[in-house]
Coordinates of C-alpha atoms and ligand atoms in Angstrom, one line a residue:
M10 CA 0.0 0.0 0.0
S11 CA 1.5 3.3 -1.0
K12 CA 1.9 6.1 1.5
G13 CA -1.4 7.5 2.8
R14 CA -3.5 5.1 0.8
F15 CA -6.0 2.5 2.0
G16 CA -6.2 0.4 -1.1
D17 CA -7.4 2.8 -3.8
F18 CA -8.7 5.3 -1.3
G19 CA -7.1 8.2 0.7
G20 CA -4.2 10.2 -0.8
Q21 CA -3.5 13.9 -0.9
Y22 CA -5.7 15.8 -3.3
I23 CA -4.8 19.3 -2.3
P24 CA -3.7 22.7 -3.6
E25 CA 0.1 23.1 -3.9
T26 CA 0.1 25.7 -1.1
L27 CA -0.8 23.0 1.5
M28 CA 1.8 20.5 0.4
N29 CA 4.6 21.7 2.7
A30 CA 2.3 21.9 5.7
L31 CA 1.3 18.3 5.2
I32 CA 4.8 17.1 4.7
S33 CA 6.0 18.8 7.9
L34 CA 2.9 17.5 9.8
E35 CA 3.6 14.0 8.7
A36 CA 7.3 14.2 9.7
A37 CA 6.4 15.7 13.1
Y38 CA 3.7 13.0 13.7
N39 CA 5.9 10.1 12.7
K40 CA 8.6 11.4 15.1
A41 CA 6.0 12.0 18.0
K42 CA 4.6 8.5 17.5
E43 CA 8.0 6.9 18.2
D44 CA 8.8 9.4 21.0
A45 CA 8.3 7.9 24.5
G46 CA 8.2 11.4 25.9
F47 CA 5.3 12.5 23.7
R48 CA 3.4 9.3 24.3
A49 CA 3.8 9.6 28.1
E50 CA 2.7 13.3 28.0
L51 CA -0.4 12.5 25.9
G52 CA -1.1 9.4 28.1
A53 CA -1.0 11.7 31.2
L54 CA -3.4 14.2 29.6
L55 CA -5.8 11.4 28.6
S56 CA -5.9 9.9 32.1
E57 CA -5.6 12.9 34.4
Y58 CA -7.5 15.4 32.3
A59 CA -9.9 13.4 30.0
G60 CA -10.6 10.6 32.5
R61 CA -9.3 7.6 30.6
P62 CA -9.4 4.6 30.6
S63 CA -13.1 4.7 29.8
R64 CA -15.2 2.0 31.4
L65 CA -16.4 -1.1 29.4
Y66 CA -19.9 -1.3 30.9
F67 CA -22.0 -4.5 30.8
A68 CA -25.6 -3.7 30.1
K69 CA -27.2 -6.4 32.2
K70 CA -30.9 -5.4 31.8
M71 CA -30.7 -4.7 28.1
S72 CA -28.9 -8.0 27.5
A73 CA -31.4 -10.0 29.6
G74 CA -34.4 -8.2 28.0
L75 CA -33.2 -8.9 24.4
G76 CA -32.4 -12.5 25.3
G77 CA -29.4 -13.0 23.1
A78 CA -25.7 -11.9 23.1
K79 CA -24.3 -10.0 26.1
L80 CA -24.0 -6.3 25.4
Y81 CA -21.1 -4.2 26.5
F82 CA -20.7 -0.4 26.0
K83 CA -17.5 1.4 25.7
R84 CA -18.2 4.6 27.7
E85 CA -16.7 7.4 25.7
D86 CA -19.6 9.5 27.0
L87 CA -17.8 9.7 30.3
N88 CA -14.8 11.5 28.9
H89 CA -14.3 15.1 29.8
T90 CA -16.4 17.2 27.3
G91 CA -18.7 14.2 26.8
S92 CA -17.5 12.3 23.8
H93 CA -14.6 10.6 22.0
K94 CA -13.6 13.9 20.3
I95 CA -11.3 14.9 23.1
N96 CA -8.9 11.9 22.4
N97 CA -8.0 13.4 19.0
A98 CA -8.2 17.1 20.1
L99 CA -5.6 16.6 22.9
G100 CA -3.4 14.5 20.6
Q101 CA -3.3 17.1 17.8
A102 CA -3.1 20.1 20.1
L103 CA -0.1 18.5 21.9
L104 CA 1.5 17.7 18.6
A105 CA 0.9 21.4 17.4
K106 CA 2.7 22.6 20.5
K107 CA 5.7 20.2 19.8
M108 CA 5.8 21.6 16.3
G109 CA 6.2 25.1 17.8
K110 CA 2.8 26.3 16.6
T111 CA 1.0 28.9 18.8
R112 CA -2.4 28.7 17.2
I113 CA -4.8 26.0 16.2
I114 CA -7.9 26.2 14.0
A115 CA -10.7 23.6 13.6
E116 CA -13.9 23.0 11.7
T117 CA -17.1 22.0 13.6
G118 CA -20.6 20.9 12.7
A119 CA -22.8 20.7 15.7
G120 CA -19.9 22.1 17.8
Q121 CA -18.7 18.9 19.6
H122 CA -15.3 18.9 17.9
G123 CA -15.1 22.7 18.2
V124 CA -15.6 22.4 21.9
A125 CA -13.0 19.6 22.2
A126 CA -10.5 21.7 20.3
A127 CA -11.3 24.8 22.3
T128 CA -10.8 22.8 25.5
A129 CA -7.5 21.4 24.5
A130 CA -6.3 24.9 23.4
A131 CA -7.3 26.4 26.8
L132 CA -5.5 23.7 28.6
L133 CA -2.3 23.8 26.5
G134 CA -2.2 27.6 26.2
L135 CA -2.8 27.8 22.4
D136 CA -4.8 30.4 20.5
C137 CA -7.9 28.8 18.9
E138 CA -10.3 29.8 16.2
V139 CA -13.2 27.6 15.0
F140 CA -15.0 27.7 11.7
M141 CA -18.7 26.8 11.8
G142 CA -21.4 27.0 9.2
K143 CA -23.8 30.0 9.8
E144 CA -26.7 27.6 9.8
D145 CA -25.0 25.5 12.6
T146 CA -24.1 28.6 14.7
E147 CA -27.8 29.4 14.9
R148 CA -28.9 25.8 15.6
Q149 CA -26.1 25.3 18.2
A150 CA -25.9 28.7 19.8
L151 CA -25.1 27.1 23.2
N152 CA -22.0 25.4 21.8
V153 CA -20.9 28.7 20.2
Y154 CA -21.0 30.4 23.6
R155 CA -19.3 27.4 25.2
M156 CA -16.4 27.8 22.8
E157 CA -16.2 31.6 23.6
L158 CA -16.1 30.8 27.3
L159 CA -13.2 28.6 26.6
G160 CA -11.4 31.5 25.0
T161 CA -12.0 30.5 21.3
K162 CA -13.0 32.8 18.5
V163 CA -15.9 31.3 16.4
H164 CA -16.2 32.3 12.8
S165 CA -19.6 31.9 11.1
V166 CA -19.1 30.5 7.6
T167 CA -21.6 31.9 5.0
S168 CA -20.5 30.0 1.9
G169 CA -22.3 27.1 0.2
T170 CA -24.9 25.4 2.4
Q171 CA -23.4 27.1 5.5
T172 CA -22.9 23.7 7.2
L173 CA -20.0 21.4 8.1
K174 CA -18.7 20.7 4.6
D175 CA -18.3 24.5 4.0
A176 CA -16.7 24.9 7.4
V177 CA -14.0 22.3 6.4
N178 CA -13.4 24.2 3.1
E179 CA -13.0 27.5 5.0
T180 CA -10.7 26.0 7.6
M181 CA -8.5 24.5 4.8
R182 CA -8.4 27.9 3.1
E183 CA -7.4 29.7 6.4
W184 CA -4.7 27.1 7.0
A185 CA -3.2 27.5 3.5
G186 CA -2.9 31.2 4.2
R187 CA -1.3 30.9 7.6
I188 CA 0.8 27.8 8.0
A189 CA 3.8 29.3 9.9
D190 CA 2.2 29.5 13.3
T191 CA -1.0 27.5 12.8
H192 CA -2.0 23.8 12.9
Y193 CA -5.4 22.6 11.6
V194 CA -6.9 20.2 14.1
L195 CA -9.2 18.1 11.8
G196 CA -12.0 16.4 13.7
S197 CA -12.4 13.0 12.0
V198 CA -10.6 10.3 10.0
M199 CA -10.9 12.3 6.8
G200 CA -9.1 14.9 4.7
P201 CA -5.7 14.5 3.1
H202 CA -3.0 12.2 4.4
P203 CA -1.7 12.1 7.2
F204 CA -5.0 13.1 8.9
P205 CA -7.0 9.8 8.4
T206 CA -4.1 7.8 9.8
M207 CA -3.2 10.2 12.6
V208 CA -6.8 10.7 13.8
R209 CA -7.4 7.0 13.7
D210 CA -4.2 6.4 15.8
F211 CA -5.3 9.0 18.4
Q212 CA -8.8 7.4 18.6
S213 CA -7.4 3.8 18.6
V214 CA -7.0 4.1 22.4
I215 CA -10.7 3.1 22.4
S216 CA -10.1 -0.4 21.0
M217 CA -6.8 -0.8 22.7
E218 CA -8.6 -0.5 26.1
A219 CA -11.7 -2.3 25.0
R220 CA -9.9 -5.4 23.7
E221 CA -8.1 -5.8 27.0
Q222 CA -11.2 -5.1 29.0
I223 CA -13.4 -7.7 27.2
L224 CA -10.7 -10.3 27.5
Q225 CA -10.5 -9.5 31.2
A226 CA -14.3 -9.7 31.6
E227 CA -15.2 -12.6 29.3
G228 CA -11.9 -14.4 28.5
R229 CA -12.8 -14.1 24.8
L230 CA -13.1 -11.7 22.0
P231 CA -16.5 -10.1 21.1
A232 CA -18.5 -11.6 18.2
V233 CA -19.4 -8.1 16.9
V234 CA -18.1 -4.6 17.4
I235 CA -20.5 -1.8 16.5
A236 CA -20.0 2.0 16.1
C237 CA -21.8 4.9 14.5
V238 CA -20.2 6.5 11.5
G239 CA -20.1 10.2 10.5
G240 CA -16.7 10.9 9.2
G241 CA -15.8 7.7 10.9
S242 CA -13.4 8.5 13.8
N243 CA -15.1 6.8 16.8
A244 CA -15.7 3.7 14.5
A245 CA -12.1 3.7 13.3
G246 CA -10.8 4.0 16.9
M247 CA -13.3 1.3 18.0
F248 CA -12.3 -1.1 15.2
H249 CA -8.6 -0.6 14.9
H250 CA -7.3 -3.2 17.4
F251 CA -9.8 -5.8 16.3
V252 CA -9.1 -5.5 12.5
E253 CA -6.6 -8.4 12.7
D254 CA -9.0 -10.5 14.7
K255 CA -10.8 -12.0 11.7
E256 CA -13.5 -13.7 13.7
V257 CA -14.7 -10.3 15.1
R258 CA -17.4 -8.7 12.9
L259 CA -17.0 -5.0 12.5
V260 CA -20.3 -3.0 11.9
G261 CA -20.5 0.7 11.1
C262 CA -23.9 2.5 11.4
E263 CA -24.6 5.4 9.1
A264 CA -27.5 7.8 9.2
A265 CA -30.5 6.9 7.0
G266 CA -32.3 10.0 8.2
R267 CA -35.9 10.0 6.8
G268 CA -35.2 6.9 4.9
L269 CA -32.9 5.6 2.1
D270 CA -35.7 6.0 -0.4
T271 CA -35.8 9.8 0.3
A272 CA -33.2 12.4 -0.5
E273 CA -32.9 13.2 3.2
H274 CA -30.2 10.9 4.6
A275 CA -26.4 10.8 5.1
A276 CA -25.9 7.2 4.2
T277 CA -22.6 7.5 2.3
I278 CA -21.8 3.8 1.9
S279 CA -25.4 2.7 1.1
K280 CA -26.1 5.5 -1.4
G281 CA -22.8 7.2 -2.3
E282 CA -20.1 6.8 -5.0
T283 CA -16.4 7.1 -5.2
G284 CA -15.1 10.6 -5.7
V285 CA -12.6 13.2 -4.6
F286 CA -13.4 15.9 -2.0
H287 CA -11.8 17.5 1.0
G288 CA -8.4 16.3 -0.1
M289 CA -9.1 12.6 -0.2
K290 CA -10.4 9.9 -2.5
S291 CA -13.3 8.1 -0.8
I292 CA -17.0 7.5 -1.0
F293 CA -19.4 10.6 -1.1
C294 CA -23.1 11.3 -1.5
Q295 CA -23.2 13.0 -4.9
N296 CA -25.7 14.1 -7.5
S297 CA -25.6 12.8 -11.1
E298 CA -23.0 15.5 -12.0
G299 CA -20.7 14.4 -9.2
Q300 CA -21.4 17.5 -7.1
I301 CA -21.6 16.8 -3.3
A302 CA -25.2 16.3 -2.4
P303 CA -26.8 17.9 0.6
V304 CA -27.2 15.4 3.4
Y305 CA -29.5 15.2 6.4
S306 CA -29.7 13.4 9.7
I307 CA -31.4 14.2 13.0
S308 CA -27.9 13.8 14.5
A309 CA -25.6 16.7 13.6
G310 CA -22.5 14.5 14.1
L311 CA -23.5 12.1 11.4
D312 CA -24.5 14.8 8.9
Y313 CA -21.4 14.6 6.7
P314 CA -21.6 13.8 3.0
G315 CA -18.5 11.5 3.0
I316 CA -16.7 8.9 5.0
G317 CA -13.0 8.4 5.9
P318 CA -11.0 6.5 3.3
E319 CA -10.1 3.6 5.6
H320 CA -13.8 2.9 6.0
A321 CA -14.2 3.0 2.2
F322 CA -11.4 0.5 2.0
W323 CA -12.8 -1.8 4.7
H324 CA -16.1 -1.7 2.9
S325 CA -14.5 -2.5 -0.5
T326 CA -12.6 -5.5 1.0
G327 CA -15.6 -6.7 3.1
R328 CA -13.6 -6.4 6.4
A329 CA -16.3 -4.2 7.9
E330 CA -20.1 -4.1 7.1
Y331 CA -22.1 -0.8 7.0
V332 CA -25.8 -0.5 7.7
A333 CA -28.1 2.4 7.7
V334 CA -30.3 3.4 10.6
T335 CA -33.2 5.9 10.3
D336 CA -34.0 8.9 12.6
E337 CA -37.0 7.0 13.9
E338 CA -34.9 3.9 14.8
A339 CA -32.3 6.1 16.5
V340 CA -34.8 8.1 18.5
S341 CA -36.5 4.9 19.7
A342 CA -33.1 3.5 20.7
F343 CA -32.3 6.8 22.5
E344 CA -35.5 6.5 24.5
Y345 CA -35.1 2.7 25.1
F346 CA -31.5 3.0 26.3
S347 CA -32.3 5.9 28.7
R348 CA -35.2 4.0 30.2
T349 CA -33.4 0.6 30.4
E350 CA -29.9 1.5 31.5
G351 CA -30.3 5.0 32.9
I352 CA -27.9 6.3 30.4
I353 CA -28.9 9.1 27.9
P354 CA -26.8 8.5 24.8
A355 CA -25.8 10.9 22.1
V356 CA -28.2 10.6 19.3
E357 CA -25.2 9.7 17.1
S358 CA -24.4 6.7 19.4
A359 CA -28.1 5.8 19.4
H360 CA -27.7 4.8 15.8
A361 CA -25.3 2.1 16.9
I362 CA -27.5 1.1 19.9
A363 CA -30.5 0.7 17.5
H364 CA -28.5 -1.8 15.4
A365 CA -27.2 -3.6 18.5
K366 CA -30.8 -4.0 19.6
K367 CA -31.7 -5.7 16.3
L368 CA -28.6 -7.9 16.3
A369 CA -28.4 -9.2 19.9
P370 CA -31.4 -11.5 19.8
T371 CA -30.0 -13.2 16.7
L372 CA -26.8 -14.2 18.6
S373 CA -26.4 -16.8 21.4
K374 CA -26.0 -16.0 25.1
D375 CA -22.3 -17.0 25.1
Q376 CA -21.5 -14.3 22.5
N377 CA -20.6 -10.7 23.2
I378 CA -21.2 -7.4 21.4
I379 CA -19.3 -4.2 22.1
V380 CA -21.0 -1.0 21.2
C381 CA -19.1 2.3 21.1
L382 CA -21.1 4.8 23.2
S383 CA -19.4 7.7 21.5
G384 CA -21.0 10.5 23.5
R385 CA -23.6 11.6 26.0
G386 CA -27.0 12.8 25.1
D387 CA -27.5 16.0 27.1
K388 CA -26.9 18.1 24.0
D389 CA -29.7 16.2 22.2
V390 CA -32.5 16.3 24.7
A391 CA -34.2 19.4 23.2
A392 CA -34.1 18.0 19.7
I393 CA -35.5 14.7 20.7
A394 CA -38.4 16.4 22.5
R395 CA -39.0 18.5 19.4
Y396 CA -39.0 15.3 17.3
R397 CA -41.6 13.9 19.6
G398 CA -43.7 17.0 19.3
K399 CA -42.9 18.5 22.7
N400 CA -41.9 22.2 22.9
L401 CA -39.8 22.5 26.0
S402 CA -39.8 26.3 26.1
E403 CA -43.6 26.5 26.6
Ligands
PLP515 C1 -18.8 13.9 16.2 C2 -19.5 12.7 16.8 C3 -19.7 11.5 16.0 C4 -19.4 11.3 14.6 O1 -18.1 11.5 14.2 P1 -17.1 10.3 13.9 O2 -15.9 10.9 13.3 O3 -17.8 9.5 12.8 O4 -16.9 9.5 15.1 C5 -20.3 10.4 16.7 N1 -20.7 10.5 18.0 C6 -20.5 11.7 18.7 C7 -21.0 11.7 20.1 C8 -19.9 12.8 18.1 O5 -19.7 13.9 18.8

């Protein structure tokens, strides 16, 4: 496999002006990866600040109720800032510091990655600016203020559809114009090499811990590992240390929104085609002219028109399976999990829970499933209420 490629996918499809930045980033990352000092410093941030290792929680009631495989949940929702995003934000912010950068920039959709980047910047004493689609700054005003509290400047992006894909474009443009003191903290396993590999490595702490934890608890590997897929970072982190375990099925859950037979979904693998966008060759939702199609999901974190190149590769080789989960299925799983286990999941994670709920009864009681609980659901409570026709402000 050539550098930065996953089979035919990945690569660096970027303007000339970014080439030097990516070359020096790759060199710095390769050096940091082998540097015991860097690894120890990041390990300390992850444990003392972010709260790792995260628990592997056995959902006893849910398992008994479904009457099949035992269900375990990797509790990324318990991390500081409430999701897996902090694993990557701390990794890249620390790397930026080692590279002598004084400023980081980031894109954000709903604001989860923006908040994680702003948090890491506050902790490590870096300037931070976040680019967010205007549409999203209005929908997620609370996260905008949260980032401002953390000392970050938020830019409202008014180009295109004024959402995540436009925020990525704008952050790339900003980076190309100011490489000397600035690092771009990309939020998922996407974009040009080395981002998909680097972000996956920072997130792979999830499966490194989970693999050990399940062997400790059950003395055997899980039959299935399940995670939701937006750009694909929590899934890539959850899958990584199980990829060589051929007997472990890997399942990614993408957003079917209002249904695969409508135009309102973000089901890249089910409905998309190979293309080049955001610096990578991968699979994207496109129209018949190859333009990136608008996407929709009730969950802002899954509302991205593409998927990381390693997932496109795993899909092409059959190593991982990808299924699509509708808004309705995800909301039902959100309510079910809250009621059954006393844990309100992120609506993104609820897509994975919905699939686990379908799958568990088809497996035997001596098999295990691990689900990545990528985040907590406090941020989603108002949207779920609205979906169910309740207006909380009245
Ligand atoms: C951002 C986010 C996701 C989707 O991003 P991936 O890169 O696919 O992991 C999923 N869950 C939560 C809680 C998120 O904040």
